[in-house]
XYZ file of C-alpha atoms in Angstrom:
677
model
C -27.558 -71.989 20.138
C -31.159 -72.888 20.738
C -33.324 -70.717 22.838
C -33.778 -73.219 25.647
C -30.108 -73.566 25.888
C -29.775 -69.894 26.092
C -32.404 -69.654 28.797
C -30.715 -72.405 30.765
C -27.458 -70.604 30.548
C -29.019 -67.318 31.695
C -30.619 -69.062 34.637
C -27.282 -70.539 35.632
C -25.674 -67.160 35.398
C -28.402 -65.632 37.500
C -28.044 -68.328 40.162
C -24.298 -67.763 40.249
C -24.802 -64.029 40.622
C -27.398 -64.637 43.327
C -25.003 -66.933 45.224
C -22.138 -64.448 44.833
C -24.308 -61.621 46.086
C -25.457 -63.719 48.964
C -21.847 -64.586 49.788
C -20.868 -60.924 49.541
C -23.661 -59.922 51.836
C -22.554 -62.494 54.360
C -18.944 -61.239 54.143
C -20.120 -57.696 54.508
C -22.144 -58.687 57.500
C -19.115 -60.462 58.987
C -16.927 -57.454 58.279
C -19.527 -55.227 59.871
C -19.548 -57.368 62.970
C -15.736 -57.409 63.035
C -15.609 -53.652 62.613
C -18.077 -53.307 65.400
C -15.892 -55.468 67.639
C -12.618 -53.660 66.730
C -14.031 -50.178 67.033
C -12.494 -49.712 70.597
C -9.084 -50.820 69.310
C -9.246 -48.248 66.567
C -10.052 -45.658 69.174
C -6.964 -46.800 71.172
C -4.806 -46.766 68.061
C -6.076 -43.339 67.247
C -5.092 -42.189 70.728
C -1.571 -43.732 70.427
C -0.909 -42.377 66.985
C 0.830 -39.197 68.268
C 3.297 -41.180 70.440
C 3.857 -43.762 67.695
C 4.446 -40.955 65.318
C 7.033 -39.504 67.730
C 8.695 -42.917 68.079
C 8.891 -43.399 64.384
C 9.935 -39.817 63.744
C 13.762 -40.392 64.447
C 13.971 -42.942 61.665
C 12.224 -40.830 59.095
C 15.565 -40.133 57.633
C 16.773 -41.281 54.289
C 17.575 -44.928 53.893
C 21.284 -44.178 53.301
C 21.510 -42.142 56.553
C 19.860 -44.914 58.522
C 22.225 -47.498 57.080
C 25.275 -45.356 58.011
C 24.187 -44.814 61.605
C 23.751 -48.553 62.200
C 27.503 -49.218 62.411
C 28.005 -46.421 64.907
C 25.249 -47.802 67.117
C 26.714 -51.308 67.063
C 30.153 -50.012 68.154
C 28.635 -48.121 71.108
C 26.292 -50.837 72.283
C 29.116 -53.439 72.651
C 31.100 -51.664 75.429
C 27.878 -50.585 77.123
C 26.642 -54.166 77.207
C 29.985 -55.367 78.662
C 29.794 -52.753 81.400
C 26.267 -53.796 82.269
C 27.329 -57.441 82.420
C 30.163 -56.671 84.881
C 27.869 -54.431 86.910
C 25.459 -57.335 87.293
C 28.398 -59.565 88.356
C 29.322 -57.085 91.121
C 25.933 -57.428 92.704
C 26.283 -61.187 92.481
C 29.203 -60.996 94.953
C 27.172 -59.240 97.616
C 26.113 -62.335 99.557
C 29.667 -63.664 99.879
C 31.151 -60.341 100.922
C 28.563 -59.685 103.614
C 29.383 -62.999 105.311
C 31.948 -63.395 108.156
C 35.555 -63.661 106.854
C 36.375 -65.906 109.823
C 34.540 -68.811 108.201
C 36.786 -68.986 105.109
C 39.295 -66.143 104.986
C 41.097 -67.210 101.811
C 37.825 -67.498 99.841
C 36.650 -64.182 101.241
C 39.858 -62.486 100.117
C 39.544 -64.075 96.668
C 35.976 -62.777 96.286
C 37.050 -59.344 97.466
C 39.826 -59.362 94.893
C 37.262 -60.206 92.191
C 35.178 -57.271 93.386
C 38.191 -54.990 93.181
C 38.942 -56.189 89.634
C 35.310 -55.688 88.608
C 35.240 -52.204 90.082
C 38.505 -51.421 88.396
C 37.013 -52.585 85.064
C 33.938 -50.468 85.648
C 36.037 -47.509 86.587
C 38.120 -47.849 83.455
C 35.286 -48.668 81.005
C 32.186 -46.809 82.194
C 33.601 -43.571 80.932
C 34.515 -45.143 77.593
C 31.014 -46.612 77.106
C 29.408 -43.294 77.944
C 31.761 -41.538 75.553
C 30.689 -43.902 72.736
C 27.037 -43.216 73.471
C 27.703 -39.481 73.535
C 29.369 -39.786 70.135
C 26.233 -41.512 68.756
C 24.004 -38.733 70.016
C 26.330 -36.197 68.457
C 26.188 -38.117 65.131
C 22.382 -38.282 65.207
C 22.281 -34.573 65.874
C 24.776 -33.677 63.151
C 23.000 -35.786 60.521
C 19.434 -34.867 61.542
C 18.586 -38.515 62.011
C 16.470 -37.739 65.112
C 14.470 -34.765 66.194
C 15.502 -32.356 68.945
C 13.134 -33.665 71.633
C 14.431 -37.181 71.252
C 18.047 -35.991 71.327
C 17.356 -33.883 74.418
C 16.085 -36.922 76.283
C 19.153 -38.933 75.289
C 21.494 -36.174 76.438
C 19.708 -35.952 79.775
C 20.095 -39.687 80.339
C 23.787 -39.582 79.443
C 24.410 -36.708 81.858
C 22.928 -38.850 84.623
C 25.221 -41.735 83.679
C 28.248 -39.443 83.638
C 27.477 -38.150 87.156
C 26.950 -41.693 88.406
C 30.249 -42.794 86.871
C 32.166 -39.992 88.575
C 30.906 -41.132 91.995
C 32.865 -44.395 91.949
C 31.745 -45.390 95.458
C 28.221 -45.809 94.095
C 29.328 -48.380 91.556
C 29.101 -51.133 94.199
C 26.572 -49.520 96.497
C 29.157 -49.396 99.372
C 29.823 -53.158 99.180
C 33.599 -52.801 99.097
C 33.720 -50.531 102.153
C 31.532 -52.951 104.063
C 33.841 -55.834 103.120
C 36.932 -53.867 104.143
C 35.351 -53.052 107.500
C 34.791 -56.761 108.037
C 38.433 -57.453 107.185
C 39.586 -54.863 109.724
C 37.456 -56.552 112.356
C 38.912 -59.924 111.408
C 42.444 -58.446 111.676
C 41.657 -57.240 115.189
C 40.095 -60.579 116.146
C 43.109 -62.567 114.936
C 45.401 -60.361 117.011
C 43.302 -60.387 120.162
C 42.655 -64.111 120.115
C 46.367 -64.841 119.789
C 47.846 -62.098 122.005
C 48.185 -63.487 125.510
C 49.954 -61.533 128.330
C 52.987 -63.229 129.809
C 51.874 -65.091 132.968
C 54.249 -64.474 135.866
C 54.372 -65.258 139.535
C 55.890 -62.752 141.958
C 58.623 -60.824 140.166
C 62.129 -62.112 140.690
C 65.182 -59.896 141.297
C 66.891 -61.628 138.389
C 64.107 -61.361 135.839
C 66.513 -60.119 133.228
C 68.594 -63.284 133.515
C 65.767 -65.768 133.083
C 65.581 -67.751 129.882
C 62.583 -68.636 127.733
C 60.251 -66.254 129.501
C 59.279 -64.101 126.534
C 55.674 -64.433 125.388
C 55.319 -66.935 122.572
C 55.222 -65.561 119.046
C 52.032 -65.661 117.036
C 51.586 -68.961 115.190
C 52.917 -68.924 111.631
C 49.446 -69.614 110.254
C 48.090 -66.565 112.073
C 50.917 -64.385 110.767
C 50.161 -65.539 107.219
C 46.499 -64.657 107.691
C 47.400 -61.241 109.066
C 49.696 -60.623 106.113
C 46.988 -61.679 103.657
C 44.486 -59.323 105.267
C 47.058 -56.531 105.312
C 47.702 -57.043 101.614
C 44.070 -56.470 100.695
C 43.630 -53.584 103.116
C 46.800 -51.910 101.938
C 45.573 -52.233 98.322
C 42.575 -50.216 99.463
C 44.550 -47.539 101.358
C 43.740 -48.910 104.810
C 47.223 -49.889 105.983
C 47.435 -47.012 108.460
C 44.227 -48.166 110.138
C 45.682 -51.681 110.436
C 48.827 -50.308 112.063
C 46.653 -48.461 114.604
C 44.758 -51.658 115.411
C 47.996 -53.629 115.715
C 49.597 -51.037 118.015
C 46.486 -50.863 120.181
C 46.255 -54.640 120.698
C 49.962 -55.445 121.105
C 50.821 -52.473 123.350
C 47.905 -53.436 125.582
C 49.319 -56.957 125.712
C 52.763 -55.698 126.779
C 51.246 -53.469 129.463
C 49.317 -56.430 130.808
C 52.567 -58.411 131.050
C 54.300 -55.551 132.876
C 51.508 -55.198 135.418
C 52.767 -58.308 137.212
C 56.024 -56.467 137.988
C 54.331 -53.828 140.173
C 55.834 -50.796 138.465
C 54.006 -48.136 140.492
C 57.369 -46.776 141.613
C 57.977 -45.492 138.075
C 55.466 -42.721 138.788
C 57.407 -41.353 141.780
C 58.170 -37.658 141.351
C 61.166 -35.745 142.663
C 59.017 -34.108 145.334
C 57.862 -37.468 146.698
C 61.156 -38.500 148.247
C 63.669 -36.698 150.444
C 66.840 -38.331 149.192
C 68.035 -41.136 146.953
C 68.121 -43.572 149.875
C 64.323 -43.464 150.071
C 64.097 -45.083 146.626
C 67.347 -47.047 146.736
C 65.527 -50.382 146.643
C 63.516 -49.291 143.626
C 66.659 -48.486 141.644
C 67.853 -52.077 141.879
C 64.387 -53.270 140.826
C 64.375 -50.745 138.005
C 67.517 -52.218 136.444
C 66.091 -55.749 136.502
C 62.692 -54.668 135.247
C 64.169 -52.582 132.425
C 66.359 -55.472 131.310
C 63.386 -57.817 131.349
C 61.204 -55.392 129.394
C 63.858 -54.714 126.754
C 65.334 -58.181 126.297
C 62.089 -60.104 126.392
C 58.934 -58.052 125.912
C 60.158 -55.359 123.509
C 62.499 -57.784 121.769
C 59.518 -60.075 121.079
C 57.427 -57.170 119.780
C 60.292 -55.985 117.574
C 60.584 -59.395 115.934
C 56.833 -59.797 115.589
C 56.430 -56.388 113.936
C 59.076 -57.417 111.433
C 57.377 -60.770 110.793
C 53.932 -59.278 110.251
C 54.828 -56.115 108.310
C 58.061 -57.158 106.556
C 56.393 -57.094 103.126
C 55.507 -53.453 103.529
C 58.978 -52.065 104.214
C 61.091 -51.300 107.288
C 59.557 -47.852 107.715
C 56.157 -49.392 108.363
C 57.143 -52.021 110.914
C 59.699 -49.814 112.675
C 57.081 -47.087 113.065
C 54.667 -49.709 114.359
C 57.196 -50.970 116.922
C 58.081 -47.483 118.114
C 54.417 -46.756 118.841
C 54.034 -50.037 120.750
C 57.107 -49.275 122.875
C 55.883 -45.763 123.616
C 52.327 -46.800 124.511
C 53.513 -49.789 126.562
C 55.559 -47.519 128.864
C 59.143 -47.451 127.614
C 59.465 -43.741 128.336
C 58.223 -44.299 131.901
C 61.355 -46.377 132.581
C 63.565 -43.583 131.270
C 61.589 -40.950 133.177
C 62.297 -42.767 136.450
C 66.028 -42.544 135.729
C 65.650 -38.843 135.031
C 63.802 -38.410 138.334
C 66.828 -39.856 140.150
C 69.165 -37.462 138.324
C 66.945 -34.539 139.321
C 67.043 -35.406 143.032
C 69.269 -33.414 145.365
C 73.002 -34.084 145.358
C 74.249 -36.652 147.831
C 77.307 -38.937 147.767
C 75.007 -41.969 147.812
C 73.407 -40.555 144.691
C 76.697 -41.106 142.852
C 76.429 -44.864 143.394
C 72.806 -44.862 142.237
C 73.668 -42.856 139.128
C 76.377 -45.388 138.357
C 73.865 -48.214 138.893
C 71.493 -46.646 136.384
C 74.319 -45.970 133.925
C 75.456 -49.599 134.253
C 71.958 -50.861 133.480
C 71.664 -48.646 130.404
C 75.188 -49.419 129.245
C 74.499 -53.140 129.585
C 71.531 -52.706 127.259
C 73.282 -50.333 124.845
C 73.424 -52.877 122.019
C 69.759 -53.755 122.494
C 68.777 -50.088 122.583
C 70.678 -49.323 119.384
C 69.086 -52.253 117.595
C 65.527 -51.847 118.860
C 65.293 -48.062 119.100
C 67.923 -46.972 116.575
C 65.538 -46.192 113.723
C 64.148 -42.799 112.798
C 60.729 -43.840 114.113
C 62.130 -44.054 117.665
C 63.552 -40.530 117.667
C 61.768 -39.607 120.903
C 63.170 -42.616 122.769
C 66.647 -41.895 121.390
C 66.472 -38.263 122.457
C 65.205 -39.143 125.944
C 67.914 -41.784 126.359
C 70.672 -39.402 125.262
C 69.456 -36.726 127.673
C 69.287 -39.263 130.507
C 72.812 -40.552 129.866
C 74.138 -36.994 129.750
C 72.462 -36.188 133.061
C 73.863 -39.383 134.575
C 77.418 -38.640 133.445
C 77.328 -34.955 134.355
C 75.720 -35.673 137.728
C 78.094 -38.499 138.648
C 81.201 -36.575 137.594
C 80.099 -33.462 139.470
C 79.524 -35.374 142.711
C 82.812 -37.261 142.402
C 85.003 -34.228 141.758
C 83.375 -32.423 144.690
C 84.041 -35.230 147.164
C 87.449 -33.930 148.218
C 86.070 -30.456 148.880
C 83.094 -31.864 150.775
C 85.412 -33.943 152.984
C 87.638 -30.951 153.687
C 84.650 -28.792 154.645
C 83.687 -31.322 157.321
C 86.896 -30.451 159.158
C 85.091 -27.440 160.581
C 82.455 -29.611 162.269
C 83.176 -30.402 165.954
C 84.425 -33.934 166.635
C 81.991 -36.463 168.140
C 81.490 -36.074 171.878
C 81.568 -39.858 172.363
C 85.092 -40.174 170.938
C 83.871 -42.602 168.314
C 84.377 -42.679 164.553
C 82.628 -39.732 162.852
C 80.023 -40.652 160.306
C 82.190 -38.943 157.715
C 85.170 -41.240 158.378
C 83.222 -44.488 158.390
C 81.172 -43.422 155.402
C 84.062 -42.187 153.286
C 86.260 -45.231 153.874
C 83.431 -47.586 152.988
C 82.360 -45.339 150.124
C 85.825 -45.108 148.589
C 86.264 -48.869 148.852
C 83.045 -49.250 146.849
C 84.127 -46.721 144.232
C 87.314 -48.659 143.461
C 85.714 -52.078 143.973
C 84.760 -54.528 141.243
C 81.211 -53.230 140.973
C 81.880 -49.550 140.359
C 85.500 -48.902 139.370
C 85.255 -49.609 135.643
C 81.904 -47.823 135.362
C 83.108 -44.749 137.236
C 86.287 -44.647 135.138
C 84.198 -44.842 131.973
C 81.890 -42.081 133.171
C 84.791 -39.791 134.106
C 86.526 -40.534 130.798
C 83.409 -39.589 128.829
C 82.881 -36.462 130.932
C 86.462 -35.364 130.383
C 86.246 -36.040 126.643
C 83.171 -33.803 126.380
C 85.332 -31.044 127.813
C 88.258 -31.918 125.526
C 90.286 -32.884 128.616
C 92.432 -35.952 129.144
C 91.614 -38.557 131.754
C 94.657 -40.422 133.026
C 94.296 -44.141 133.631
C 95.174 -43.875 137.329
C 93.362 -40.594 137.914
C 90.495 -42.275 139.748
C 92.841 -43.979 142.210
C 94.846 -40.794 142.721
C 91.691 -38.844 143.564
C 90.504 -41.531 145.986
C 93.880 -41.485 147.788
C 93.645 -37.711 148.085
C 90.250 -38.122 149.771
C 91.639 -40.677 152.244
C 94.551 -38.411 153.078
C 92.139 -35.547 153.586
C 90.377 -37.765 156.128
C 93.720 -38.074 157.931
C 94.029 -34.306 158.041
C 90.489 -34.006 159.382
C 91.315 -36.542 162.105
C 94.341 -34.528 163.200
C 92.256 -31.352 163.324
C 89.511 -33.070 165.322
C 91.967 -34.484 167.853
C 93.302 -30.998 168.476
C 89.760 -29.695 168.923
C 89.147 -31.822 172.048
C 89.707 -29.914 175.282
C 90.032 -33.266 177.090
C 93.282 -34.969 176.088
C 92.026 -38.299 177.375
C 89.081 -38.150 175.009
C 91.410 -36.998 172.208
C 93.565 -40.102 172.734
C 90.447 -42.265 172.859
C 89.282 -40.696 169.559
C 92.708 -41.239 167.988
C 92.681 -44.900 169.015
C 89.263 -45.424 167.443
C 89.874 -43.620 164.166
C 93.389 -44.822 163.388
C 92.194 -48.369 163.958
C 89.168 -47.772 161.749
C 91.384 -46.587 158.891
C 93.698 -49.543 159.361
C 90.942 -52.136 159.540
C 88.752 -50.630 156.781
C 91.561 -50.300 154.261
C 93.752 -53.319 154.986
C 93.420 -55.891 152.199
C 91.591 -53.453 149.907
C 92.698 -51.856 146.657
C 93.063 -48.547 148.443
C 95.155 -50.176 151.171
C 97.366 -51.781 148.531
C 97.894 -48.394 146.903
C 98.660 -46.727 150.241
C 101.133 -49.472 151.078
C 101.957 -51.605 154.123
C 103.980 -48.887 155.781
C 100.998 -46.523 155.722
C 98.736 -49.186 157.227
C 101.277 -50.164 159.886
C 101.694 -46.539 160.827
C 97.983 -46.250 161.606
C 98.053 -49.525 163.514
C 100.932 -48.203 165.586
C 99.079 -44.946 166.198
C 96.160 -46.984 167.449
C 98.402 -48.881 169.874
C 100.030 -45.702 171.048
C 96.798 -43.853 171.766
C 95.255 -46.938 173.401
C 98.252 -47.253 175.711
C 98.213 -43.576 176.639
C 94.459 -43.632 177.171
C 94.573 -46.672 179.499
C 97.539 -45.300 181.396
C 95.906 -41.933 182.030
C 92.471 -43.286 182.958
C 91.739 -46.794 184.194
C 95.383 -47.466 184.840
C 95.281 -44.970 187.709
C 92.462 -46.699 189.593
C 94.595 -49.409 191.307
C 96.643 -46.688 192.972
C 93.615 -45.890 195.161
C 93.836 -49.385 196.723
C 97.200 -48.918 198.358
C 98.225 -51.424 201.018
C 100.532 -49.049 202.778
C 99.946 -48.920 206.572
C 97.687 -51.978 206.585
C 99.989 -54.286 208.543
C 97.535 -56.093 210.783
C 98.516 -56.613 214.372
C 96.793 -57.158 217.633
C 94.793 -54.091 218.606
C 95.273 -52.430 215.127
C 92.048 -53.531 213.482
C 90.294 -50.238 214.030
C 93.093 -48.261 212.410
C 93.304 -50.694 209.486
C 89.515 -50.692 209.018
C 89.478 -46.908 208.798
C 92.247 -46.921 206.175
C 90.420 -49.593 204.119
C 87.191 -47.627 204.287
C 88.966 -44.472 203.204
C 90.752 -46.151 200.304
C 87.662 -48.033 199.137
C 85.735 -44.796 199.178
C 88.462 -43.108 197.177
C 88.454 -45.996 194.668
C 84.681 -45.965 194.383
C 84.555 -42.223 193.890
C 87.275 -42.331 191.225
C 85.603 -45.297 189.523
C 82.174 -43.654 189.557
C 83.547 -40.426 188.183
C 85.476 -42.201 185.452
C 82.571 -44.463 184.577
C 80.158 -41.553 184.487
C 82.515 -39.690 182.176
C 83.167 -42.600 179.822
C 79.806 -44.373 179.880
C 78.768 -42.321 176.840
C 82.002 -43.029 174.963
C 81.960 -45.672 172.238
C 84.329 -48.009 170.444
C 82.529 -48.933 167.181
C 84.862 -51.787 166.215
C 83.854 -54.835 168.253
C 87.267 -56.474 168.324
C 88.941 -53.267 169.510
C 86.215 -52.708 172.086
C 86.585 -56.204 173.496
C 90.350 -55.817 173.642
C 90.218 -52.422 175.363
C 87.645 -53.665 177.883
C 89.777 -56.735 178.541
C 92.819 -54.542 179.202
C 90.787 -52.388 181.576
C 89.527 -55.462 183.395
C 93.063 -56.813 183.653
C 94.301 -53.505 184.981
C 91.573 -53.070 187.605
C 89.805 -56.295 188.580
C 92.758 -58.438 189.790
C 93.899 -55.611 192.070
C 90.351 -55.073 193.342
C 89.805 -58.826 193.888
C 93.038 -59.202 195.834
C 92.350 -56.117 197.898
C 88.834 -57.246 198.790
C 89.991 -60.737 199.631
C 92.602 -59.389 202.030
C 90.840 -56.386 203.525
C 87.199 -56.751 202.691
C 86.394 -58.631 205.886
C 87.469 -55.577 207.911
C 84.492 -53.575 206.652
C 81.905 -56.215 205.739
C 80.731 -56.590 209.326
C 80.499 -52.866 209.771
C 77.004 -51.414 209.877
C 77.976 -48.869 207.223
C 79.713 -51.369 204.944
C 77.390 -50.570 202.026
C 78.969 -47.134 201.827
C 82.367 -48.672 201.098
C 81.767 -52.012 199.421
C 79.683 -50.881 196.486
C 80.626 -53.545 193.919
C 81.321 -57.211 193.982
C 84.213 -58.397 191.867
C 81.775 -60.017 189.432
C 79.702 -56.860 189.118
C 82.779 -54.720 188.629
C 84.090 -57.008 185.908
C 80.703 -57.064 184.183
C 80.484 -53.278 184.215
C 83.976 -52.827 182.800
C 83.416 -55.500 180.168
C 80.283 -53.693 178.972
C 81.816 -50.311 178.316
C 81.829 -48.428 174.982
C 78.947 -50.254 173.299
C 77.788 -47.887 170.506
C 74.311 -46.707 169.882
C 72.902 -47.399 166.410
C 74.162 -44.866 163.918
C 73.348 -44.255 160.313
C 76.498 -43.760 158.256
C 74.826 -43.256 154.903
C 75.716 -39.667 154.092
C 77.795 -36.650 154.937
C 74.508 -34.995 155.814
C 72.974 -37.885 157.751
C 70.730 -36.892 160.618
C 71.554 -37.981 164.190
C 69.928 -41.252 165.202
C 66.581 -40.862 166.885
C 66.450 -44.321 168.397
C 68.511 -44.944 171.522
C 70.057 -48.268 172.343
C 69.034 -49.819 175.653
C 71.983 -50.554 177.888
C 71.472 -54.180 178.809
C 74.225 -54.104 181.408
C 73.063 -53.741 185.023
C 75.112 -50.854 186.345
C 73.525 -50.738 189.802
C 75.887 -50.863 192.777
C 75.668 -53.803 195.130
C 76.393 -54.228 198.837
C 76.881 -57.944 198.551
C 79.965 -59.520 199.981
C 82.925 -60.152 197.702
C 82.440 -63.317 195.675
């Protein structure tokens, strides 16, 4: 190669080297500038190197160990991811469950069910996911894949998860409890809005016989809603709380219905009345009110409890009903009956005990059906005790009647010659005992009482005992007649009482058992004593108006006038004495009284009228005529016709107190000096 060529080539090489060097310098300069700009980042990296080193440290294991642990990690992460997904879904339900169930109950219940399913999934799978993660940590530790500090942190985190998982209530943050509280409130609202007390006007004596007066049942749609709510609440162990709410609302509703009946008398205590008669009117009300409460109010509640709680078993709804009945006041009705049984013994009490027994016996089928379950044990026990007291009390009073009647024989007879309270009471009382209203009930009570004592009760034993009582009354009458020191009054008494027996028992069952001959005998006794009484008393008055020696002739007026004055005075004195004596006597039976008075008038007035017509003029012109002509014929007849009117008497009991109110005598008994009419 020529030298120029060589020089040219060297120059080219030098230029290339110069350009390369220049390019290198520029790159170096650029790198220097870049290094200058990145110097703070290097400082930061240098500061993070220890933590990065720690992060990378767990995977400084051999490649084979890292490959083996990968499968274990994948198996643990799957369940954990599923749990986290469901946990997120739970919180997505929060808005719906914090709304008011009233707006859309079925949707609310569906969302709540989804929550329950999610919580159930979490409860079942949280532990499993944690267990998988714990297994991974154990594997890392066993195979030295991670260092101790890293493993310690993992274990600490897993312990926190395990504690969280054991507190299941924290899985939903209290969302389920809040939703259940809202459902309870909705259950109460549905009940209250559809529980309306029975509207009633003034209570009727025949409430128990009315039809279609029970409060309307809850609408079917409402019952279905209540059942749906109960289903969810029961699934969450809140059924008992629902029963409490139901009992509270429905028992309050029944009490509100009963308020219209004015049941204040149920609170009467034994010390608040003197005898059964003071609450006699309440006992009749009690029977009607009890029948109404049982057949309509409690019957409706019984059916409704069954309708609402039927899906949860008879024990639940029967227990619910028993609590409603107790809180609504069922035991108060029974307590009133017990109060009557605890009152003092009195024959009238027997009738009231039979009335109460009749009311309970009439409702026996209803009681057995409504209160026959184990849940109503208290009502059953109270009812049994009440019935036993009724039967024992009624039987005791009845079997003592004969003795009580016989004891009265020792009491003095009435001073007015009338019918003793005992006689009028017992005849009326015995007629009631064998009448349509009481006979079958009393027979049943006595039969049960005898059976408890393993004694036999004959079919006609009731009638036989009643006849013995009536015959004891006869014996008492005989003893009382003999006790009168005044035979006239004794005859007057006999007339009154034999007629009372005849009239009170004729045409009755007792009279039929005693027979016609027995009745006729008492009627004849009445006639006999009436005849003897009239003969020995008023029948003697006409003899004082004798006409002997009153033959009027010229010049004999003075003698005749003196005789007339004397005989009129004798008549007046005898009349006044007899009237004074008998003005307090009574004939209780109106027809007998009118007949006796008529006989007295017939025995006295015609004779007096004739005498005054014939001889009255002899003394009327005398200055002292008022001393002798004391009565006109009309006045005399009016006085005699008004005899023996009784004062008001109370015949309610053997131990009745004497009447405090006196009857005004409307008859004018004043003497008159008027001329004979």
